[in-house]
Short mmCIF file of N, CA and C in Angstrom, two decimals:
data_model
loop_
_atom_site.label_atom_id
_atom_site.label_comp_id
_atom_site.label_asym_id
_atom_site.label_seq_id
_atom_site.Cartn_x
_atom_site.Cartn_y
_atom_site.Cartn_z
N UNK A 146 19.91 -1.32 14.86
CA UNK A 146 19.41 -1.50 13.50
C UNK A 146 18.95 -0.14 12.95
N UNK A 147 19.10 0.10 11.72
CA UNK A 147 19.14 1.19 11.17
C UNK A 147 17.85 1.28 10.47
N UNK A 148 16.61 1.60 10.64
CA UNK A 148 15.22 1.36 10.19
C UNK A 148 15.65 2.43 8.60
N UNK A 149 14.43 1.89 7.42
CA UNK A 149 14.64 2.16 6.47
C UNK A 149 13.51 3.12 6.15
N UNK A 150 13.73 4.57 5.89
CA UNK A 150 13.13 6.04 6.22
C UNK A 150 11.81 5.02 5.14
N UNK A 151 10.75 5.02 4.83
CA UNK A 151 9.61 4.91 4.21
C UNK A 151 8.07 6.05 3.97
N UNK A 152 7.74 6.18 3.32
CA UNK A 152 6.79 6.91 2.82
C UNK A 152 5.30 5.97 2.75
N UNK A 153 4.47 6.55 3.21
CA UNK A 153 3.02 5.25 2.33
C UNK A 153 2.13 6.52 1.91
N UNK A 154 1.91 5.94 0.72
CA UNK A 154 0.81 7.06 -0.33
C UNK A 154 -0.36 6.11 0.21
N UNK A 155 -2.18 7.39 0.46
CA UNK A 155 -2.79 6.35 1.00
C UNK A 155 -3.99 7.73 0.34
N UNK A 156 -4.85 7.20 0.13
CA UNK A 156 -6.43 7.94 -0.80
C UNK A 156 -7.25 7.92 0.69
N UNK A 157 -7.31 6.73 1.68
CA UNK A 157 -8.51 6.88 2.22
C UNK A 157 -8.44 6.78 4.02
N UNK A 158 -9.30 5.33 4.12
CA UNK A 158 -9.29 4.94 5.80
C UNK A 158 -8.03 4.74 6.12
N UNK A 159 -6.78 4.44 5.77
CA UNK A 159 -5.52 4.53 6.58
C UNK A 159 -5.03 2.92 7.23
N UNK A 160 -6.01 2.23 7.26
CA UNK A 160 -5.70 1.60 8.26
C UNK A 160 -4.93 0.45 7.82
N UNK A 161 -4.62 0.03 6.51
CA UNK A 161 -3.18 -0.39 6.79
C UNK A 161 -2.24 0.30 7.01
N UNK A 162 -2.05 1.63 6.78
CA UNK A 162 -1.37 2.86 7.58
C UNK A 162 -1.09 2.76 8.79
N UNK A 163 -1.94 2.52 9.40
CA UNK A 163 -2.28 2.34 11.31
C UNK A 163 -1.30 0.79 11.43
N UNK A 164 -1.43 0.01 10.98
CA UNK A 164 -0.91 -1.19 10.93
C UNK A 164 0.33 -1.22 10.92
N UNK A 165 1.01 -0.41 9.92
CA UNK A 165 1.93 -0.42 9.59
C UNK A 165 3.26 0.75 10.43
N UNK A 166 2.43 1.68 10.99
CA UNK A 166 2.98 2.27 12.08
C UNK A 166 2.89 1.41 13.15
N UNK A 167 1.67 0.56 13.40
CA UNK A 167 2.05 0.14 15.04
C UNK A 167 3.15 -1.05 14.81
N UNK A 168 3.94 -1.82 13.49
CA UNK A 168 4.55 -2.44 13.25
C UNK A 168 5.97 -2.00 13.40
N UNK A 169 5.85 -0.89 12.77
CA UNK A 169 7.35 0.00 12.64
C UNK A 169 7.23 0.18 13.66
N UNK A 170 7.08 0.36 14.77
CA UNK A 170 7.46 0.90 16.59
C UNK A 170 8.25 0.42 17.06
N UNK A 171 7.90 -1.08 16.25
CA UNK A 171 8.54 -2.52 17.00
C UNK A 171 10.11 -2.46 16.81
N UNK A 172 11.22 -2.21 17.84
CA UNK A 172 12.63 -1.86 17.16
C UNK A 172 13.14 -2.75 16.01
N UNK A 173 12.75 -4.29 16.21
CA UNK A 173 12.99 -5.30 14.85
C UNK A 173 12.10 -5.08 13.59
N UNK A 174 11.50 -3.95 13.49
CA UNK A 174 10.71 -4.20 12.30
C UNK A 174 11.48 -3.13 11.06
N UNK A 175 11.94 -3.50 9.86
CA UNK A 175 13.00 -2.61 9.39
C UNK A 175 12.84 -1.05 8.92
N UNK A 176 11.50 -1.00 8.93
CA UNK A 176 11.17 0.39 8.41
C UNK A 176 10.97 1.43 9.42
N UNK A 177 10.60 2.56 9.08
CA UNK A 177 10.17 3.99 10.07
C UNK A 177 9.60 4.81 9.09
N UNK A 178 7.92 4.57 9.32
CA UNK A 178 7.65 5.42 8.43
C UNK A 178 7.57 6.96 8.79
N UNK A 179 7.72 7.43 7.97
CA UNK A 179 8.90 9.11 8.14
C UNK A 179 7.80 9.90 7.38
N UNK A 180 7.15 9.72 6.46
CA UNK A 180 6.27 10.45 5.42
C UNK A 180 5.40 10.20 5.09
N UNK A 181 3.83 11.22 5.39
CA UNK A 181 2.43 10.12 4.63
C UNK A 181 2.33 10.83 3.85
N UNK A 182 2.00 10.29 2.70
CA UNK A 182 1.53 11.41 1.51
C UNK A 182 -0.14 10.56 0.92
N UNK A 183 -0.76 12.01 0.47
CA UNK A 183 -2.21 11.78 -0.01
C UNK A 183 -2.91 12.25 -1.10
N UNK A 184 -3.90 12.18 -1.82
CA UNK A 184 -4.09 12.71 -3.04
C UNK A 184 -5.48 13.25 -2.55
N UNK A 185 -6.01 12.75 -0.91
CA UNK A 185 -7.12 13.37 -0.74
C UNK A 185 -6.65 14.14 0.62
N UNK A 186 -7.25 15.23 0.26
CA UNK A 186 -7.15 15.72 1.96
C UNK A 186 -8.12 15.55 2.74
N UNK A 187 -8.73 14.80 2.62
CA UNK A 187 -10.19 14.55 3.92
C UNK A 187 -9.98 13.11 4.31
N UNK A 188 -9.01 12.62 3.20
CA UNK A 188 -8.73 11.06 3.96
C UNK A 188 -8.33 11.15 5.63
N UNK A 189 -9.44 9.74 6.23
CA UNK A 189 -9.01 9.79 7.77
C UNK A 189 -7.57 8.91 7.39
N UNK A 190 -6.96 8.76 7.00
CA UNK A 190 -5.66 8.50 7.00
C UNK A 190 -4.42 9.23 7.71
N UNK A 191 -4.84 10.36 7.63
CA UNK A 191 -4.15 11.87 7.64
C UNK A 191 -3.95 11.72 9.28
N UNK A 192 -5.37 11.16 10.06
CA UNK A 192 -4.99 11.41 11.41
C UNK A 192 -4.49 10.62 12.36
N UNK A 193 -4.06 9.54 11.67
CA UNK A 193 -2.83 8.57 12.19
C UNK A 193 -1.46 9.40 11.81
N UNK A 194 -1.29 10.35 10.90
CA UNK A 194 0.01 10.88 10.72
C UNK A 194 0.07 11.74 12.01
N UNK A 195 -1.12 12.85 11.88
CA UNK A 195 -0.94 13.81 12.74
C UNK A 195 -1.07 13.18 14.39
N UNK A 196 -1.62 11.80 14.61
CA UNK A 196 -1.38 11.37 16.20
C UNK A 196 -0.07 10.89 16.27
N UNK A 197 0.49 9.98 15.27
CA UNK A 197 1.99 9.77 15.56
C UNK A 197 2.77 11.04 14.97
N UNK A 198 2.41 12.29 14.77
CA UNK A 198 3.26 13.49 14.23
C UNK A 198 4.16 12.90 13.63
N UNK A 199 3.83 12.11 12.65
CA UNK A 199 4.84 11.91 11.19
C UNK A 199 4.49 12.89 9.93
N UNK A 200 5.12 13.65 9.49
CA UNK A 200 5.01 14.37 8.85
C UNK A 200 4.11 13.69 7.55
N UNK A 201 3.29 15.07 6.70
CA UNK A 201 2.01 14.24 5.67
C UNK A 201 2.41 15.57 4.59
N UNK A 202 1.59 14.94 3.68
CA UNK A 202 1.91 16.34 2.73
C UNK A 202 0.16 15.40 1.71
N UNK A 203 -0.37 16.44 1.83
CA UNK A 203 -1.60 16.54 0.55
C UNK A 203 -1.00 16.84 -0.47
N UNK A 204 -1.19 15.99 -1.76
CA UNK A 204 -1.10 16.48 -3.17
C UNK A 204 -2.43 16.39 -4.03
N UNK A 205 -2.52 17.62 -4.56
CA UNK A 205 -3.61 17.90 -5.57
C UNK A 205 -2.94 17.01 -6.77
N UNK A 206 -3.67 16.03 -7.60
CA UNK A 206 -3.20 15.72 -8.43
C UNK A 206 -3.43 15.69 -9.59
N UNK A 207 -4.49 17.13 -9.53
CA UNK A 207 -4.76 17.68 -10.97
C UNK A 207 -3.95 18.87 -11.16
N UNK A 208 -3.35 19.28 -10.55
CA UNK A 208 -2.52 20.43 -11.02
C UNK A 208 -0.96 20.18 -11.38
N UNK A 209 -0.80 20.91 -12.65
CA UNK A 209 0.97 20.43 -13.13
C UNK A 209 1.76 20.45 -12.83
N UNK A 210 2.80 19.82 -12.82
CA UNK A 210 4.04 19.40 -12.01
C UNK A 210 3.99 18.76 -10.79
N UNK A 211 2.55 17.92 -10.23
CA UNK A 211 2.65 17.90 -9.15
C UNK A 211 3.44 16.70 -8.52
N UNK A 212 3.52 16.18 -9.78
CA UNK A 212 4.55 14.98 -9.61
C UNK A 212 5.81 15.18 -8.88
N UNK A 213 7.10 16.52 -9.32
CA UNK A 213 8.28 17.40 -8.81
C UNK A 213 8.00 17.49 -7.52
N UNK A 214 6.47 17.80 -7.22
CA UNK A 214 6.54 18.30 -5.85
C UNK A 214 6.35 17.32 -4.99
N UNK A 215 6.25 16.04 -5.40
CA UNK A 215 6.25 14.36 -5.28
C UNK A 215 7.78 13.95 -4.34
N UNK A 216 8.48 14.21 -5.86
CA UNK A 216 9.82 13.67 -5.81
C UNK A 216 10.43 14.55 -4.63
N UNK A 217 10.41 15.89 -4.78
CA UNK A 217 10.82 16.90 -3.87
C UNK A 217 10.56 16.63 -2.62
N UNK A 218 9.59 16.16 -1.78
CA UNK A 218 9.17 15.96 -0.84
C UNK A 218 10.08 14.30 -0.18
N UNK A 219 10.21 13.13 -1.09
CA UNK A 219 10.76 12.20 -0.88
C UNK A 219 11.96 12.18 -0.68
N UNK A 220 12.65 12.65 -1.78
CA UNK A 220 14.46 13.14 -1.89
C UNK A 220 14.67 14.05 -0.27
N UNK A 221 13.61 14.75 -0.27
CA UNK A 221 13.87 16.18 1.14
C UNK A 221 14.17 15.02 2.51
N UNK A 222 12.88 14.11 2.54
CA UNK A 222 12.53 13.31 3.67
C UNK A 222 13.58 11.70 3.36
N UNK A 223 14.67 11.98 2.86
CA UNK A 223 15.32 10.70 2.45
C UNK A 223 14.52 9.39 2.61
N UNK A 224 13.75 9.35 1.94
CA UNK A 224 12.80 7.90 1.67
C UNK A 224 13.42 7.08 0.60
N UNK A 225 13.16 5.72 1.26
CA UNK A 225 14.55 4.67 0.30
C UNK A 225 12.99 3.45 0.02
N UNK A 226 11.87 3.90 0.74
CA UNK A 226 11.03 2.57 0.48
C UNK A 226 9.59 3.03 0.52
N UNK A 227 8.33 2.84 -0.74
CA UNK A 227 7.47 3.33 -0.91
C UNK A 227 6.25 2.30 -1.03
N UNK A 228 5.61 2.96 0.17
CA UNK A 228 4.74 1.55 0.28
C UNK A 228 2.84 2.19 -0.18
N UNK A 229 2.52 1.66 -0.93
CA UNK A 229 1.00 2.48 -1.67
C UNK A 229 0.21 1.37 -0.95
N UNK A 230 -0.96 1.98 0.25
CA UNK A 230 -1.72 1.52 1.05
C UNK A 230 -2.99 1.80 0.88
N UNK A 231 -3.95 2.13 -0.02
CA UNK A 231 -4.89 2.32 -0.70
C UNK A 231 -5.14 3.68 -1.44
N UNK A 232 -3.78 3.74 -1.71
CA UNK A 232 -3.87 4.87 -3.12
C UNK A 232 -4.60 4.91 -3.95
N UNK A 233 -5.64 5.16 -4.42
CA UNK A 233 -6.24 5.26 -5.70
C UNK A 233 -6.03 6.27 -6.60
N UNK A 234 -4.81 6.49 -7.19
CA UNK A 234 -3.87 7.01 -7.84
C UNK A 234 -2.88 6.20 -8.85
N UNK A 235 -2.04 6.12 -9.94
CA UNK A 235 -1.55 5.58 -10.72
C UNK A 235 -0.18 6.07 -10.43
N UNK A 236 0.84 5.89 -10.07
CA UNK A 236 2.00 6.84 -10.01
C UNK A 236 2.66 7.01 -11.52
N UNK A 237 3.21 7.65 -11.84
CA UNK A 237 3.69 8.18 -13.01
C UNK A 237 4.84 7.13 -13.08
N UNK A 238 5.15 7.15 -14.68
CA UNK A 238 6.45 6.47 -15.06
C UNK A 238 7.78 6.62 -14.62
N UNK A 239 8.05 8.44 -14.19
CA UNK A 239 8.86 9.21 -13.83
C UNK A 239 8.90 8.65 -12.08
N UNK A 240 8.42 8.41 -11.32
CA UNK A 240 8.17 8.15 -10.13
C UNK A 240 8.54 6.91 -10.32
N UNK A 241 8.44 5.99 -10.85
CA UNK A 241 8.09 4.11 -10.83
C UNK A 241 10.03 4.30 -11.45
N UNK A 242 10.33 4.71 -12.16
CA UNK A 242 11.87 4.70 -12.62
C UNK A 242 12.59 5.37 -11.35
N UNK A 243 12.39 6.60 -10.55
CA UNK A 243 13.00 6.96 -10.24
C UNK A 243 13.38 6.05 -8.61
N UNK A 244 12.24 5.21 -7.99
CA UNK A 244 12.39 4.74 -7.05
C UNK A 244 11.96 3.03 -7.54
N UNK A 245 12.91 2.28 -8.61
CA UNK A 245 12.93 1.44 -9.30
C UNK A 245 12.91 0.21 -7.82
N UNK A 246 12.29 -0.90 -8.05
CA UNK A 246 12.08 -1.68 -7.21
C UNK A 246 12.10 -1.19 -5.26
N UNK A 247 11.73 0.20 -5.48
CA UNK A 247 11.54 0.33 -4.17
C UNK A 247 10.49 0.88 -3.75
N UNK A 248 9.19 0.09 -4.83
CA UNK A 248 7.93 0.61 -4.27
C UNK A 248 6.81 -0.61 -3.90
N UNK A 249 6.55 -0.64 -3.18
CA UNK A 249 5.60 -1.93 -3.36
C UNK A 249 4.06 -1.51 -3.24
N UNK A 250 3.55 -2.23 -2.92
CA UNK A 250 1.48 -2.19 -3.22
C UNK A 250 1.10 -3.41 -2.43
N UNK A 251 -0.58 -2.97 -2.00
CA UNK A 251 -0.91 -4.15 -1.54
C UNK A 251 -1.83 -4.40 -2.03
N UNK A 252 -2.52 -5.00 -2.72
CA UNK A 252 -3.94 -5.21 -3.78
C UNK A 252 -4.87 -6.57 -3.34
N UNK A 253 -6.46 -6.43 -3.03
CA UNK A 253 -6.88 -6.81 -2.31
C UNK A 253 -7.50 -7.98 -3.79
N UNK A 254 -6.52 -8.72 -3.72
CA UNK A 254 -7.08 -9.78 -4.54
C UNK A 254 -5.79 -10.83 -4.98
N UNK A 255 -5.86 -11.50 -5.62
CA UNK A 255 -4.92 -13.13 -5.45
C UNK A 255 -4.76 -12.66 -7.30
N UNK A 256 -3.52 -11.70 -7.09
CA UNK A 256 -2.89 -11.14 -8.58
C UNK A 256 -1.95 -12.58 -9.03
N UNK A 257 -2.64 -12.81 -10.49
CA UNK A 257 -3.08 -11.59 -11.53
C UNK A 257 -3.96 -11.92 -11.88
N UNK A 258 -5.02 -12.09 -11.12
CA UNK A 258 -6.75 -12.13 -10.88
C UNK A 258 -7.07 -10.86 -10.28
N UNK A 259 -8.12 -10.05 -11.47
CA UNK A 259 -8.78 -9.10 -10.64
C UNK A 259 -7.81 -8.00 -10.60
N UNK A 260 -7.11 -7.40 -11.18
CA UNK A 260 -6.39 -6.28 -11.16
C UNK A 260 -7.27 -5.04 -11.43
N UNK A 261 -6.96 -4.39 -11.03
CA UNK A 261 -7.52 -2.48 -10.74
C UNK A 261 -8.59 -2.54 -9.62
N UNK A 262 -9.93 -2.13 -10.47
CA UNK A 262 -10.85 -1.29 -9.09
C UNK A 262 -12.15 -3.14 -9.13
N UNK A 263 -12.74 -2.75 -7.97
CA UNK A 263 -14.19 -3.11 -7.86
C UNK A 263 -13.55 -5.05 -8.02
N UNK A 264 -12.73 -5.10 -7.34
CA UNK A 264 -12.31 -6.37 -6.77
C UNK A 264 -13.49 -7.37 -6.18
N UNK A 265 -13.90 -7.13 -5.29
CA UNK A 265 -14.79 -7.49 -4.88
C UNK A 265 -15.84 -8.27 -5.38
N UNK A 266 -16.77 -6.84 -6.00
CA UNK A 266 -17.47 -7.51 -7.18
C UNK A 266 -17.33 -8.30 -7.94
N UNK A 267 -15.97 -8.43 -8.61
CA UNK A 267 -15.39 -8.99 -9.90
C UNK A 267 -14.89 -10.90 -9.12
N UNK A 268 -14.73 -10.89 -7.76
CA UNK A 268 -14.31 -12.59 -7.33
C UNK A 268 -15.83 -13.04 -7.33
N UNK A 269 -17.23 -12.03 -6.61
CA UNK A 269 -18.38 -12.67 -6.63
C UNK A 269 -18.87 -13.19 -8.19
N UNK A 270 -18.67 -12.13 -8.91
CA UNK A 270 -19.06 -12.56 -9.86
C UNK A 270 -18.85 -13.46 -10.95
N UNK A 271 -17.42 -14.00 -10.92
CA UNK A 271 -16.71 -14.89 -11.33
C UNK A 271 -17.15 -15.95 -10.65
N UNK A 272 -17.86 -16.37 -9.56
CA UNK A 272 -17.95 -17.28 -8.50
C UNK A 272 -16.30 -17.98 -7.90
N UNK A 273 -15.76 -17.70 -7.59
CA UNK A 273 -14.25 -17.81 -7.43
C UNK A 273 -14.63 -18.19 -5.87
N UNK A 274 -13.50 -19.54 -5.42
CA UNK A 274 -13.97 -20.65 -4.65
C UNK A 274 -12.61 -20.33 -3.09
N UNK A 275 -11.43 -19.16 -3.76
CA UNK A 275 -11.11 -18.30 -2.81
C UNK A 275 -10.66 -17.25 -3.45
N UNK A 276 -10.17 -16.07 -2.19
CA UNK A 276 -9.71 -14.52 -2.66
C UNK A 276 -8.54 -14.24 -1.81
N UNK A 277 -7.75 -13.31 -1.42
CA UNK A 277 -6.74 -12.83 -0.60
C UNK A 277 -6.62 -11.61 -1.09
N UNK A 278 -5.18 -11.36 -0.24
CA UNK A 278 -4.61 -10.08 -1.19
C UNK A 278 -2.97 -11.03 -1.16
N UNK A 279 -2.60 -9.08 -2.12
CA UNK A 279 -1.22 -9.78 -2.95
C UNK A 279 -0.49 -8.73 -2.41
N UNK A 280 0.96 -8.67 -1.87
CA UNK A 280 1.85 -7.86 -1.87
C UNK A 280 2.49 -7.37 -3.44
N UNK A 281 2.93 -6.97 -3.79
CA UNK A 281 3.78 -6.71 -5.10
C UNK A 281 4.42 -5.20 -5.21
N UNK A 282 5.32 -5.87 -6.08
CA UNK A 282 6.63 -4.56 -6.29
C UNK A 282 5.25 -3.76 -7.48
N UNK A 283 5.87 -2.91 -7.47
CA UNK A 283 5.11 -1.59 -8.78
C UNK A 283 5.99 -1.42 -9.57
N UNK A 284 5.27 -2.07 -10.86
CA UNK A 284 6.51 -1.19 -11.96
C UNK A 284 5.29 -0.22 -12.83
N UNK A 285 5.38 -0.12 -14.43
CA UNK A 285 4.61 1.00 -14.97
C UNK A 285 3.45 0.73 -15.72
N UNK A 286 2.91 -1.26 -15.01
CA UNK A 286 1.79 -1.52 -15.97
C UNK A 286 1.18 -1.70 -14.11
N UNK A 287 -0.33 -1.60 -14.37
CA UNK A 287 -1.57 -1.97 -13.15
C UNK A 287 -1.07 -2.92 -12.87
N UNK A 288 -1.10 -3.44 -11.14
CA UNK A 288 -1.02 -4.35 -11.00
C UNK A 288 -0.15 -5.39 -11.52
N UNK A 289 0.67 -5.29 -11.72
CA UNK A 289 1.77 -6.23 -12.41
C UNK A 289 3.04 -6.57 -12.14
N UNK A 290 3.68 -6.01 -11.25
CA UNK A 290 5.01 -5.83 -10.98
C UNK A 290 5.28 -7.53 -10.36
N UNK A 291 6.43 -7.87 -9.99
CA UNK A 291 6.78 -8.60 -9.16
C UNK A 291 5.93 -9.24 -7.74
N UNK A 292 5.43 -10.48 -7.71
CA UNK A 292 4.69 -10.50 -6.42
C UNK A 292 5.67 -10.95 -5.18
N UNK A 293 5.45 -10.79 -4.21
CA UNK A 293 6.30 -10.59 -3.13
C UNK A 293 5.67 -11.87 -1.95
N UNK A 294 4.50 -11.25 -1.86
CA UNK A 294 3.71 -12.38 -0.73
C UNK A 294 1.99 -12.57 -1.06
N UNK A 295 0.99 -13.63 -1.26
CA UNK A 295 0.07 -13.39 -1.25
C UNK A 295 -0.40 -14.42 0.03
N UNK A 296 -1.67 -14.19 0.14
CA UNK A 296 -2.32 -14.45 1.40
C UNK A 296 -3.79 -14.71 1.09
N UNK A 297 -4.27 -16.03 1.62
CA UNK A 297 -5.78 -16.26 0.67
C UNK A 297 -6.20 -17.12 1.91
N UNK A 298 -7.97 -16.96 1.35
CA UNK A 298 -8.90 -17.77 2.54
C UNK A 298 -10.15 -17.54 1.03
N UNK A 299 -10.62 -18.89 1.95
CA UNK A 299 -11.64 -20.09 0.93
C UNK A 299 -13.26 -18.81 1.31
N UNK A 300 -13.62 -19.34 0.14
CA UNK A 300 -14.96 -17.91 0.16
C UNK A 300 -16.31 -19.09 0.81
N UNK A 301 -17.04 -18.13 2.00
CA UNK A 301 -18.29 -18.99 2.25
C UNK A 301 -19.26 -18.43 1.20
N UNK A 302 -20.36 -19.28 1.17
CA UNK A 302 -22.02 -18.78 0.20
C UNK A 302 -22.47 -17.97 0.79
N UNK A 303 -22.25 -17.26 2.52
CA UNK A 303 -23.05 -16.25 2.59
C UNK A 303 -21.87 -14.88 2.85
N UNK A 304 -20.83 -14.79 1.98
CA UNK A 304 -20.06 -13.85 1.75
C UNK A 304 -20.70 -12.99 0.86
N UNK A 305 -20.21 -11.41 1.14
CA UNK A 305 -20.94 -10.52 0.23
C UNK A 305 -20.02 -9.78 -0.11
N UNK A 306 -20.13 -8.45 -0.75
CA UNK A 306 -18.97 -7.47 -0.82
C UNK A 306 -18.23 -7.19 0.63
N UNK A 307 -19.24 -6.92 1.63
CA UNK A 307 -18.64 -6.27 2.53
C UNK A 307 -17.87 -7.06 3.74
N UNK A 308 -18.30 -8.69 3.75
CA UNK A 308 -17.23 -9.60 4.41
C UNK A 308 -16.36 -10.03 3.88
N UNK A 309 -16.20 -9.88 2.25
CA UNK A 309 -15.10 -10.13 1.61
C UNK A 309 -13.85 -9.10 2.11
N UNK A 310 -14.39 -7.69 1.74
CA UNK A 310 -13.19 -6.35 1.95
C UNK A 310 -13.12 -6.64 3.99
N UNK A 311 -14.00 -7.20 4.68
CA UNK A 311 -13.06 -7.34 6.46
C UNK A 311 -12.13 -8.23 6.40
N UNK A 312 -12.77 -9.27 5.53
CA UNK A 312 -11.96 -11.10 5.54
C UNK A 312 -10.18 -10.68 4.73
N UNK A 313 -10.85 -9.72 3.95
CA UNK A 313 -9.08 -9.29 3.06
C UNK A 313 -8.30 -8.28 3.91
N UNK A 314 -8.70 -7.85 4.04
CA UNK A 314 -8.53 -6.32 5.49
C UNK A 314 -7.39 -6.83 6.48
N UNK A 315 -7.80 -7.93 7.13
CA UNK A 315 -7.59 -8.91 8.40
C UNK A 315 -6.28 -9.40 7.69
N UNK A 316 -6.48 -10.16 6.21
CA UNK A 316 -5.41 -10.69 5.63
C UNK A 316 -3.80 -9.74 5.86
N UNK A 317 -4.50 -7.72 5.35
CA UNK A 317 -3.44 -7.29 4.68
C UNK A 317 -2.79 -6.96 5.67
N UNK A 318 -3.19 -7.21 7.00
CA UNK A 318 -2.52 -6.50 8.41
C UNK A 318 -1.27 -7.56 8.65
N UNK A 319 -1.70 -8.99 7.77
CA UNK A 319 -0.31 -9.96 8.40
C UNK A 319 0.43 -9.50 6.94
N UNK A 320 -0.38 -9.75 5.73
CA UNK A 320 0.74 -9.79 4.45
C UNK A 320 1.79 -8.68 4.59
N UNK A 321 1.05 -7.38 4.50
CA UNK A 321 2.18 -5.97 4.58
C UNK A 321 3.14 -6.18 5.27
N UNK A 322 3.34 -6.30 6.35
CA UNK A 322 4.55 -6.43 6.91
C UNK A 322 5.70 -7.80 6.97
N UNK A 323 4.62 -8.84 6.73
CA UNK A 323 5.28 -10.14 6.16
C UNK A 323 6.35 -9.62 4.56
N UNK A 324 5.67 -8.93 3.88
CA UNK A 324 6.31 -8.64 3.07
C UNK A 324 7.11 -8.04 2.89
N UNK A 325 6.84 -6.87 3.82
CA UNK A 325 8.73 -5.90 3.88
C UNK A 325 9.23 -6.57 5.01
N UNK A 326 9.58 -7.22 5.48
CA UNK A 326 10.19 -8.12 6.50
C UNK A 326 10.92 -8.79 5.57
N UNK A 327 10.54 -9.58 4.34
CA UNK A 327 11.05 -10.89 3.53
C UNK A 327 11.45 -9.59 2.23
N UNK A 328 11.50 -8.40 2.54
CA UNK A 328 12.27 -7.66 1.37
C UNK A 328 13.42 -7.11 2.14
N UNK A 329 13.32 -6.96 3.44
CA UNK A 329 14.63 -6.82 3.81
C UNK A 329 15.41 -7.82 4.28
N UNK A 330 15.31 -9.08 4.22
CA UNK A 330 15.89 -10.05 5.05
C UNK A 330 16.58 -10.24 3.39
N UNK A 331 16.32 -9.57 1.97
CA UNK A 331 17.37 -10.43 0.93
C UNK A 331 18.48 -9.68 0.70
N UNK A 332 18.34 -8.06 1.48
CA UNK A 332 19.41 -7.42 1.34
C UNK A 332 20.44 -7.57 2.26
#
């Protein structure tokens, strides 16, 4: 089987990163991720690249053009599948066209409830009776693209912010790969 070269853009802890490498190892699992890319360089993300020596590349993403040096890096590392694992970054229009349905996201909430930041907050405060996360394709609006797989569990009364983000956490380790599994099984 011919694993499908992949990239994951990631801002922070990594660890659907980690997940998603110890998944790809597996010879049936269709991807190999080949490229980490980051918008922070202090993310511990970085040191799951450098223990499995998969190549990483930091991007500053206040300086111009840094988008080219985006594309440049993907096209170089033939990446056919782009997976955003807690990016907190927007990818550009130019990026979302150029790798058209071959980017997906994992968003820690039961879309199209709760789209962008401070998830969390926003199910407590709603009083919302469950939460998950959502797989989905990326196109050029937040949160919106195509959903792929979601994954949900019923909220207890003594849930807070911080057993909500383990209870979703736990979720995204089965959804992510449930989901590129059921994106390559249509090709």
């Amino acid at each position: 089987m011919v694993k499908s070269k992949t990239c994951v853009f990631i801002s922070g802890q990594g660890s659907n990163l980690k997940n998603l490498i110890y998944r790809s190892r597996d010879k049936s699992f269709p991807i190999k991720i080949s490229l980490v890319i980051s918008n922070n360089k202090n993310a511990n993300g970085i040191t799951y690249a450098k223990k499995f020596k998969i190549p990483y590349l930091f991007i500053n993403t206040k300086l111009k053009n840094y988008e080219n040096k985006i594309i440049q890096c993907l096209k170089k590392n033939k990446i056919s599948l782009i997976c955003l694992a807690g990016y907190m970054k927007i990818l550009s229009d130019r990026i979302v066209k150029i790798y058209n349905k071959k980017i997906i996201n994992i968003h820690p909430s039961l879309l199209p409830k709760f789209k962008g930041l401070n998830t969390f907050e926003k199910v407590l405060k709603n009083k919302e009776r469950k939460t998950g996360c959502t797989v989905h394709y990326v196109n050029s609006k937040l949160d919106d693209g195509n959903i792929i797989i979601k994954k949900a569990f019923y909220i207890s009364s003594k849930d807070n912010i911080s057993t909500l983000k383990q209870k979703t956490q736990k979720l995204e380790y089965k959804a992510y790969p449930e989901a590129i599994i059921k994106i390559f099984r249509r090709y």
